[in-house]
Short mmCIF file of C-alpha atoms in Angstrom, two decimals:
data_model
loop_
_atom_site.label_atom_id
_atom_site.label_comp_id
_atom_site.label_asym_id
_atom_site.label_seq_id
_atom_site.Cartn_x
_atom_site.Cartn_y
_atom_site.Cartn_z
CA UNK A 1 91.92 -169.55 57.41
CA UNK A 2 94.43 -168.06 59.80
CA UNK A 3 93.81 -165.20 62.19
CA UNK A 4 96.63 -163.21 63.73
CA UNK A 5 95.73 -163.07 67.45
CA UNK A 6 97.92 -160.01 67.98
CA UNK A 7 96.01 -158.10 65.32
CA UNK A 8 92.62 -158.89 66.81
CA UNK A 9 93.60 -158.34 70.45
CA UNK A 10 95.14 -154.93 70.22
CA UNK A 11 98.54 -156.46 71.00
CA UNK A 12 97.39 -157.92 74.33
CA UNK A 13 97.02 -161.56 73.25
CA UNK A 14 99.96 -162.92 75.25
CA UNK A 15 98.90 -161.06 78.39
CA UNK A 16 95.26 -162.19 78.11
CA UNK A 17 96.31 -165.78 77.46
CA UNK A 18 98.57 -165.69 80.52
CA UNK A 19 95.68 -164.42 82.65
CA UNK A 20 93.38 -167.15 81.32
CA UNK A 21 95.92 -169.88 82.05
CA UNK A 22 96.52 -168.49 85.55
CA UNK A 23 92.78 -168.49 86.24
CA UNK A 24 92.60 -172.20 85.33
CA UNK A 25 95.63 -173.11 87.44
CA UNK A 26 94.20 -171.20 90.43
CA UNK A 27 91.32 -173.69 90.58
CA UNK A 28 91.88 -176.73 92.81
CA UNK A 29 92.43 -179.86 90.76
CA UNK A 30 92.36 -178.08 87.40
CA UNK A 31 94.94 -179.15 84.84
CA UNK A 32 95.75 -178.05 81.35
CA UNK A 33 96.98 -180.25 78.51
CA UNK A 34 100.70 -180.80 78.91
CA UNK A 35 100.80 -180.12 82.67
CA UNK A 36 101.51 -183.76 83.50
CA UNK A 37 104.30 -184.05 80.94
CA UNK A 38 105.85 -180.78 82.13
CA UNK A 39 105.81 -181.98 85.74
CA UNK A 40 107.43 -185.28 84.72
CA UNK A 41 110.13 -183.49 82.69
CA UNK A 42 110.94 -181.17 85.60
CA UNK A 43 111.12 -184.09 88.04
CA UNK A 44 113.31 -186.11 85.66
CA UNK A 45 115.66 -183.16 85.22
CA UNK A 46 116.22 -182.84 88.97
CA UNK A 47 115.79 -186.44 90.21
CA UNK A 48 116.67 -188.53 87.18
CA UNK A 49 114.60 -191.38 85.79
CA UNK A 50 114.17 -194.75 87.47
CA UNK A 51 115.00 -197.60 85.12
CA UNK A 52 114.53 -201.29 85.78
CA UNK A 53 117.96 -202.97 86.09
CA UNK A 54 117.10 -205.66 83.52
CA UNK A 55 116.02 -203.04 80.98
CA UNK A 56 119.17 -201.04 81.63
CA UNK A 57 121.30 -204.11 80.91
CA UNK A 58 119.45 -204.70 77.63
CA UNK A 59 120.06 -201.11 76.59
CA UNK A 60 123.73 -201.30 77.53
CA UNK A 61 124.06 -204.50 75.49
CA UNK A 62 122.85 -202.59 72.42
CA UNK A 63 125.60 -199.98 72.79
#
């Protein structure tokens, strides 16, 4: 069974979900699934990814 959340929320589903997520994130130490991965992706995008030199050489040898 599938339920259209927009139909049952009077069109306010996205807004209500955003408020719920914000209320979780406002709590000290609270995390939601995916928060850690998102943080890692953002850090990697700005700082790059540290790779062991030996592993890097193995990868380069494959290319």
